[in-house]
mmCIF file of C-alpha atoms in Angstrom:
data_model
loop_
_atom_site.group_PDB
_atom_site.id
_atom_site.type_symbol
_atom_site.label_atom_id
_atom_site.label_comp_id
_atom_site.label_asym_id
_atom_site.label_seq_id
_atom_site.Cartn_x
_atom_site.Cartn_y
_atom_site.Cartn_z
ATOM 1 C CA ALA A 1 -69.104 -21.739 7.803
ATOM 2 C CA GLN A 2 -69.034 -19.765 11.033
ATOM 3 C CA THR A 3 -66.033 -17.972 11.868
ATOM 4 C CA VAL A 4 -65.294 -15.560 14.720
ATOM 5 C CA THR A 5 -62.285 -12.731 14.339
ATOM 6 C CA GLN A 6 -60.649 -10.846 17.253
ATOM 7 C CA SER A 7 -58.550 -8.622 15.802
ATOM 8 C CA GLN A 8 -56.712 -7.504 19.069
ATOM 9 C CA PRO A 9 -54.288 -9.909 20.081
ATOM 10 C CA GLU A 10 -53.518 -7.686 23.169
ATOM 11 C CA MET A 11 -55.108 -4.786 24.687
ATOM 12 C CA SER A 12 -54.388 -2.651 28.029
ATOM 13 C CA VAL A 13 -56.279 -0.345 30.108
ATOM 14 C CA GLN A 14 -55.632 1.694 33.114
ATOM 15 C CA GLU A 15 -57.675 0.936 36.124
ATOM 16 C CA ALA A 16 -61.162 2.646 36.478
ATOM 17 C CA GLU A 17 -60.975 3.625 32.775
ATOM 18 C CA THR A 18 -63.197 1.902 29.736
ATOM 19 C CA VAL A 19 -61.761 -0.571 27.333
ATOM 20 C CA THR A 20 -63.611 -2.245 24.091
ATOM 21 C CA LEU A 21 -62.727 -5.593 22.930
ATOM 22 C CA SER A 22 -63.608 -5.868 19.116
ATOM 23 C CA CYS A 23 -65.239 -8.997 17.784
ATOM 24 C CA THR A 24 -66.432 -10.005 14.251
ATOM 25 C CA TYR A 25 -68.151 -12.712 12.793
ATOM 26 C CA ASP A 26 -69.710 -14.492 9.645
ATOM 27 C CA THR A 27 -72.486 -16.790 9.062
ATOM 28 C CA SER A 28 -75.415 -17.295 6.946
ATOM 29 C CA GLU A 29 -77.826 -17.781 9.619
ATOM 30 C CA SER A 30 -80.100 -15.615 10.931
ATOM 31 C CA ASP A 31 -80.822 -16.847 14.476
ATOM 32 C CA TYR A 32 -77.843 -17.000 16.584
ATOM 33 C CA TYR A 33 -76.337 -16.314 20.082
ATOM 34 C CA LEU A 34 -73.113 -14.508 20.622
ATOM 35 C CA PHE A 35 -71.110 -14.784 24.015
ATOM 36 C CA TRP A 36 -67.915 -13.219 25.522
ATOM 37 C CA TYR A 37 -65.939 -15.504 27.935
ATOM 38 C CA LYS A 38 -63.451 -14.572 29.939
ATOM 39 C CA GLN A 39 -60.263 -16.732 30.883
ATOM 40 C CA PRO A 40 -57.997 -15.922 33.705
ATOM 41 C CA PRO A 41 -55.015 -17.262 34.599
ATOM 42 C CA SER A 42 -56.500 -19.989 36.737
ATOM 43 C CA ARG A 43 -57.818 -21.508 33.245
ATOM 44 C CA GLN A 44 -61.569 -21.545 33.947
ATOM 45 C CA MET A 45 -63.590 -20.289 31.034
ATOM 46 C CA ILE A 46 -66.389 -18.027 32.775
ATOM 47 C CA LEU A 47 -69.375 -16.754 30.892
ATOM 48 C CA VAL A 48 -69.261 -12.810 31.019
ATOM 49 C CA ILE A 49 -72.090 -11.920 28.866
ATOM 50 C CA ARG A 50 -74.708 -13.588 26.244
ATOM 51 C CA GLN A 51 -76.785 -11.725 23.197
ATOM 52 C CA GLU A 52 -79.507 -13.421 21.278
ATOM 53 C CA ALA A 53 -79.422 -11.967 17.696
ATOM 54 C CA TYR A 54 -83.435 -11.586 17.720
ATOM 55 C CA LYS A 55 -82.955 -9.066 19.844
ATOM 56 C CA GLN A 56 -82.322 -5.613 18.894
ATOM 57 C CA GLN A 57 -81.043 -4.376 22.795
ATOM 58 C CA ASN A 58 -77.598 -4.739 23.516
ATOM 59 C CA ALA A 59 -76.946 -7.154 26.441
ATOM 60 C CA THR A 60 -75.616 -5.605 29.956
ATOM 61 C CA GLU A 61 -74.299 -6.993 32.977
ATOM 62 C CA ASN A 62 -73.065 -4.689 35.594
ATOM 63 C CA ARG A 63 -70.074 -3.277 34.074
ATOM 64 C CA PHE A 64 -70.025 -4.929 31.153
ATOM 65 C CA SER A 65 -72.091 -4.438 27.936
ATOM 66 C CA VAL A 66 -71.995 -5.181 24.416
ATOM 67 C CA ASN A 67 -72.393 -3.369 21.263
ATOM 68 C CA PHE A 68 -74.387 -5.549 18.702
ATOM 69 C CA GLN A 69 -74.348 -4.609 15.166
ATOM 70 C CA LYS A 70 -76.222 -7.269 13.353
ATOM 71 C CA ALA A 71 -75.922 -6.021 10.076
ATOM 72 C CA ALA A 72 -72.286 -5.437 10.441
ATOM 73 C CA LYS A 73 -71.831 -8.775 12.057
ATOM 74 C CA SER A 74 -70.100 -6.892 14.788
ATOM 75 C CA PHE A 75 -70.129 -8.151 18.473
ATOM 76 C CA SER A 76 -68.039 -5.925 20.682
ATOM 77 C CA LEU A 77 -67.499 -5.825 24.609
ATOM 78 C CA LYS A 78 -67.175 -2.508 26.545
ATOM 79 C CA ILE A 79 -65.755 -2.946 30.203
ATOM 80 C CA SER A 80 -66.434 -0.006 32.149
ATOM 81 C CA ASP A 81 -64.709 1.046 35.160
ATOM 82 C CA SER A 82 -61.976 -1.587 34.528
ATOM 83 C CA GLN A 83 -60.529 -3.663 37.752
ATOM 84 C CA LEU A 84 -57.649 -5.652 38.274
ATOM 85 C CA GLY A 85 -59.472 -8.733 38.435
ATOM 86 C CA ASP A 86 -60.809 -7.833 34.955
ATOM 87 C CA ALA A 87 -57.396 -8.737 33.482
ATOM 88 C CA ALA A 88 -57.640 -12.027 31.458
ATOM 89 C CA MET A 89 -58.014 -13.590 28.185
ATOM 90 C CA TYR A 90 -61.499 -12.812 26.473
ATOM 91 C CA PHE A 91 -62.862 -14.889 23.831
ATOM 92 C CA CYS A 92 -65.822 -13.889 21.705
ATOM 93 C CA ALA A 93 -67.904 -16.873 20.603
ATOM 94 C CA PHE A 94 -70.920 -17.770 18.459
ATOM 95 C CA GLN A 95 -73.460 -20.669 18.700
ATOM 96 C CA THR A 96 -76.127 -21.482 16.345
ATOM 97 C CA GLY A 97 -79.156 -23.821 17.595
ATOM 98 C CA ALA A 98 -78.115 -26.460 20.318
ATOM 99 C CA ASN A 99 -74.582 -26.715 18.739
ATOM 100 C CA ASN A 100 -71.027 -26.134 19.743
ATOM 101 C CA LEU A 101 -69.609 -22.911 20.147
ATOM 102 C CA PHE A 102 -66.958 -21.612 17.718
ATOM 103 C CA PHE A 103 -64.465 -19.102 19.534
ATOM 104 C CA GLY A 104 -62.127 -16.436 18.187
ATOM 105 C CA THR A 105 -58.535 -16.501 18.851
ATOM 106 C CA GLY A 106 -58.848 -13.901 22.078
ATOM 107 C CA THR A 107 -57.770 -10.967 23.580
ATOM 108 C CA ARG A 108 -55.335 -10.623 26.187
ATOM 109 C CA LEU A 109 -56.723 -7.692 28.536
ATOM 110 C CA THR A 110 -53.691 -6.107 30.776
ATOM 111 C CA VAL A 111 -55.085 -4.068 33.374
ATOM 112 C CA ILE A 112 -52.456 -1.288 34.306
ATOM 113 C CA PRO A 113 -52.939 -0.124 38.275
ATOM 114 C CA ASP B 1 -73.565 -28.221 42.281
ATOM 115 C CA ALA B 2 -70.356 -28.411 42.089
ATOM 116 C CA GLY B 3 -70.069 -27.338 38.718
ATOM 117 C CA VAL B 4 -68.217 -29.690 35.662
ATOM 118 C CA ILE B 5 -65.446 -31.649 37.298
ATOM 119 C CA GLN B 6 -62.523 -32.966 35.342
ATOM 120 C CA SER B 7 -59.459 -35.135 36.531
ATOM 121 C CA PRO B 8 -56.671 -35.076 36.315
ATOM 122 C CA ARG B 9 -55.971 -31.329 36.248
ATOM 123 C CA HIS B 10 -52.507 -32.061 35.278
ATOM 124 C CA GLU B 11 -50.966 -35.285 33.580
ATOM 125 C CA VAL B 12 -47.332 -35.578 32.129
ATOM 126 C CA THR B 13 -46.808 -38.951 30.178
ATOM 127 C CA GLU B 14 -44.296 -40.195 27.637
ATOM 128 C CA MET B 15 -44.800 -40.326 23.931
ATOM 129 C CA GLY B 16 -46.561 -43.896 23.363
ATOM 130 C CA GLN B 17 -48.318 -44.026 26.418
ATOM 131 C CA GLU B 18 -52.272 -44.165 26.616
ATOM 132 C CA VAL B 19 -54.072 -41.098 28.506
ATOM 133 C CA THR B 20 -57.454 -40.987 29.698
ATOM 134 C CA LEU B 21 -58.951 -37.690 30.730
ATOM 135 C CA ARG B 22 -62.172 -37.880 32.764
ATOM 136 C CA CYS B 23 -65.402 -35.412 33.092
ATOM 137 C CA LYS B 24 -68.443 -35.410 35.223
ATOM 138 C CA PRO B 25 -70.876 -32.806 33.547
ATOM 139 C CA ILE B 26 -73.437 -30.684 35.933
ATOM 140 C CA SER B 27 -76.275 -32.981 36.790
ATOM 141 C CA GLY B 28 -79.166 -32.592 34.713
ATOM 142 C CA HIS B 29 -77.247 -31.278 31.759
ATOM 143 C CA ASN B 30 -77.678 -33.283 28.429
ATOM 144 C CA SER B 31 -75.143 -32.047 26.235
ATOM 145 C CA LEU B 32 -71.351 -32.346 26.937
ATOM 146 C CA PHE B 33 -68.563 -31.163 24.893
ATOM 147 C CA TRP B 34 -64.541 -31.833 24.807
ATOM 148 C CA TYR B 35 -62.389 -28.572 23.667
ATOM 149 C CA ARG B 36 -58.672 -28.556 23.139
ATOM 150 C CA GLN B 37 -56.961 -25.115 23.679
ATOM 151 C CA THR B 38 -53.577 -24.532 22.264
ATOM 152 C CA MET B 39 -51.513 -21.405 21.691
ATOM 153 C CA MET B 40 -51.429 -22.110 17.726
ATOM 154 C CA ARG B 41 -54.979 -23.089 17.271
ATOM 155 C CA GLY B 42 -57.068 -21.597 20.086
ATOM 156 C CA LEU B 43 -59.941 -23.205 21.236
ATOM 157 C CA GLU B 44 -61.179 -26.363 19.073
ATOM 158 C CA LEU B 45 -64.268 -28.538 19.384
ATOM 159 C CA LEU B 46 -63.000 -32.099 19.276
ATOM 160 C CA ILE B 47 -66.266 -33.913 19.901
ATOM 161 C CA TYR B 48 -69.943 -33.482 21.593
ATOM 162 C CA PHE B 49 -72.525 -35.627 22.972
ATOM 163 C CA ASN B 50 -76.415 -34.905 23.154
ATOM 164 C CA ASN B 51 -78.390 -37.183 25.529
ATOM 165 C CA ASN B 52 -74.923 -39.590 25.686
ATOM 166 C CA VAL B 53 -74.890 -39.906 21.617
ATOM 167 C CA PRO B 54 -72.085 -38.657 19.993
ATOM 168 C CA ILE B 55 -73.294 -35.915 17.300
ATOM 169 C CA ASP B 56 -69.976 -34.670 15.871
ATOM 170 C CA ASP B 57 -66.773 -36.020 15.894
ATOM 171 C CA SER B 58 -65.037 -34.091 12.973
ATOM 172 C CA GLY B 59 -63.011 -32.416 15.323
ATOM 173 C CA MET B 60 -61.430 -35.699 16.508
ATOM 174 C CA PRO B 61 -57.720 -35.099 15.066
ATOM 175 C CA GLU B 62 -57.166 -38.859 14.109
ATOM 176 C CA ASP B 63 -57.896 -42.376 15.000
ATOM 177 C CA ARG B 64 -55.564 -42.186 18.333
ATOM 178 C CA PHE B 65 -58.323 -40.016 19.761
ATOM 179 C CA SER B 66 -61.654 -41.893 20.975
ATOM 180 C CA ALA B 67 -64.490 -40.253 23.248
ATOM 181 C CA LYS B 68 -67.127 -42.238 25.382
ATOM 182 C CA MET B 69 -70.263 -41.144 27.375
ATOM 183 C CA PRO B 70 -71.213 -44.422 28.829
ATOM 184 C CA ASN B 71 -73.937 -42.628 30.894
ATOM 185 C CA ALA B 72 -75.300 -39.055 31.881
ATOM 186 C CA SER B 73 -72.683 -38.479 34.621
ATOM 187 C CA PHE B 74 -69.661 -39.415 32.919
ATOM 188 C CA SER B 75 -67.349 -39.117 29.654
ATOM 189 C CA THR B 76 -63.766 -39.874 28.696
ATOM 190 C CA LEU B 77 -61.518 -38.867 26.425
ATOM 191 C CA LYS B 78 -58.547 -40.981 25.601
ATOM 192 C CA ILE B 79 -55.494 -40.877 23.623
ATOM 193 C CA GLN B 80 -53.910 -44.085 22.384
ATOM 194 C CA PRO B 81 -50.789 -43.619 21.746
ATOM 195 C CA SER B 82 -50.230 -39.975 22.845
ATOM 196 C CA GLU B 83 -47.583 -37.713 21.044
ATOM 197 C CA PRO B 84 -46.074 -34.645 21.767
ATOM 198 C CA ARG B 85 -48.214 -32.698 19.639
ATOM 199 C CA ASP B 86 -51.099 -33.640 21.749
ATOM 200 C CA SER B 87 -49.797 -31.428 24.549
ATOM 201 C CA ALA B 88 -52.694 -28.927 25.150
ATOM 202 C CA VAL B 89 -55.127 -27.970 27.728
ATOM 203 C CA TYR B 90 -58.604 -30.441 27.317
ATOM 204 C CA PHE B 91 -61.501 -28.840 28.456
ATOM 205 C CA CYS B 92 -64.934 -30.449 29.030
ATOM 206 C CA ALA B 93 -67.790 -28.615 29.125
ATOM 207 C CA SER B 94 -71.864 -29.229 29.397
ATOM 208 C CA SER B 95 -74.878 -27.585 29.079
ATOM 209 C CA LEU B 96 -78.771 -27.820 28.492
ATOM 210 C CA LEU B 97 -79.863 -29.083 25.108
ATOM 211 C CA GLU B 98 -81.565 -25.834 24.243
ATOM 212 C CA ASP B 99 -81.018 -22.862 21.705
ATOM 213 C CA GLY B 100 -78.512 -20.940 22.912
ATOM 214 C CA GLU B 101 -77.687 -22.132 26.012
ATOM 215 C CA LYS B 102 -74.659 -21.341 28.022
ATOM 216 C CA LEU B 103 -71.699 -23.555 28.456
ATOM 217 C CA PHE B 104 -70.591 -24.322 31.842
ATOM 218 C CA PHE B 105 -66.858 -25.394 31.411
ATOM 219 C CA GLY B 106 -64.468 -27.649 33.748
ATOM 220 C CA SER B 107 -61.228 -26.416 34.732
ATOM 221 C CA GLY B 108 -59.378 -28.231 31.837
ATOM 222 C CA THR B 109 -56.764 -30.956 32.285
ATOM 223 C CA GLN B 110 -53.262 -29.848 31.360
ATOM 224 C CA LEU B 111 -51.615 -32.284 29.404
ATOM 225 C CA SER B 112 -47.838 -32.714 28.701
ATOM 226 C CA VAL B 113 -46.545 -35.487 26.417
ATOM 227 C CA LEU B 114 -42.821 -35.811 26.532
#
């Protein structure tokens, strides 16, 4: 069975600073995909970043980057130069093949002005 | 494209009533997913369809829940009869049926059963 664990229910960061959100997962699969989704108060689920497990290079999208450690089954999200608009719930998710996403329980990020 | 469209955005009903949630996936997408989000259980997959065919409905709580996808552009999730514990946000998402394709989510339906 696939499980996704986010051990930080809440995090806070000062505006313009950097924050890292943690995620670990458990699977016996060798090919899979990892995602970070953002859910602002509007409720919309927005894809932040995606990582293919077969790629060693960490994915980057502007101020968002990941630290993917396959052996450790770890997939953390780093947000640089935090902005007020980054305040949201962040969900780590795992996917094998063309199947559904397994989500973690989320981390609520607060950005302090 | 307008994205995944869900209706209604909010639904308030009384226990015992039938509730129907609707979803229009992104045109060209051939996988559709229904998720439920609660504070206690987070995001749970209820059911998903590939090419309009239900593939996995193991997440459907019980027989009171049913989902249909009569064509590629429309799906419904029905709860009959509804109960207060069904109160949650219900999301529909769609994607292309390919490995690792990202899901596009609708705005969700906030269901309150009184």
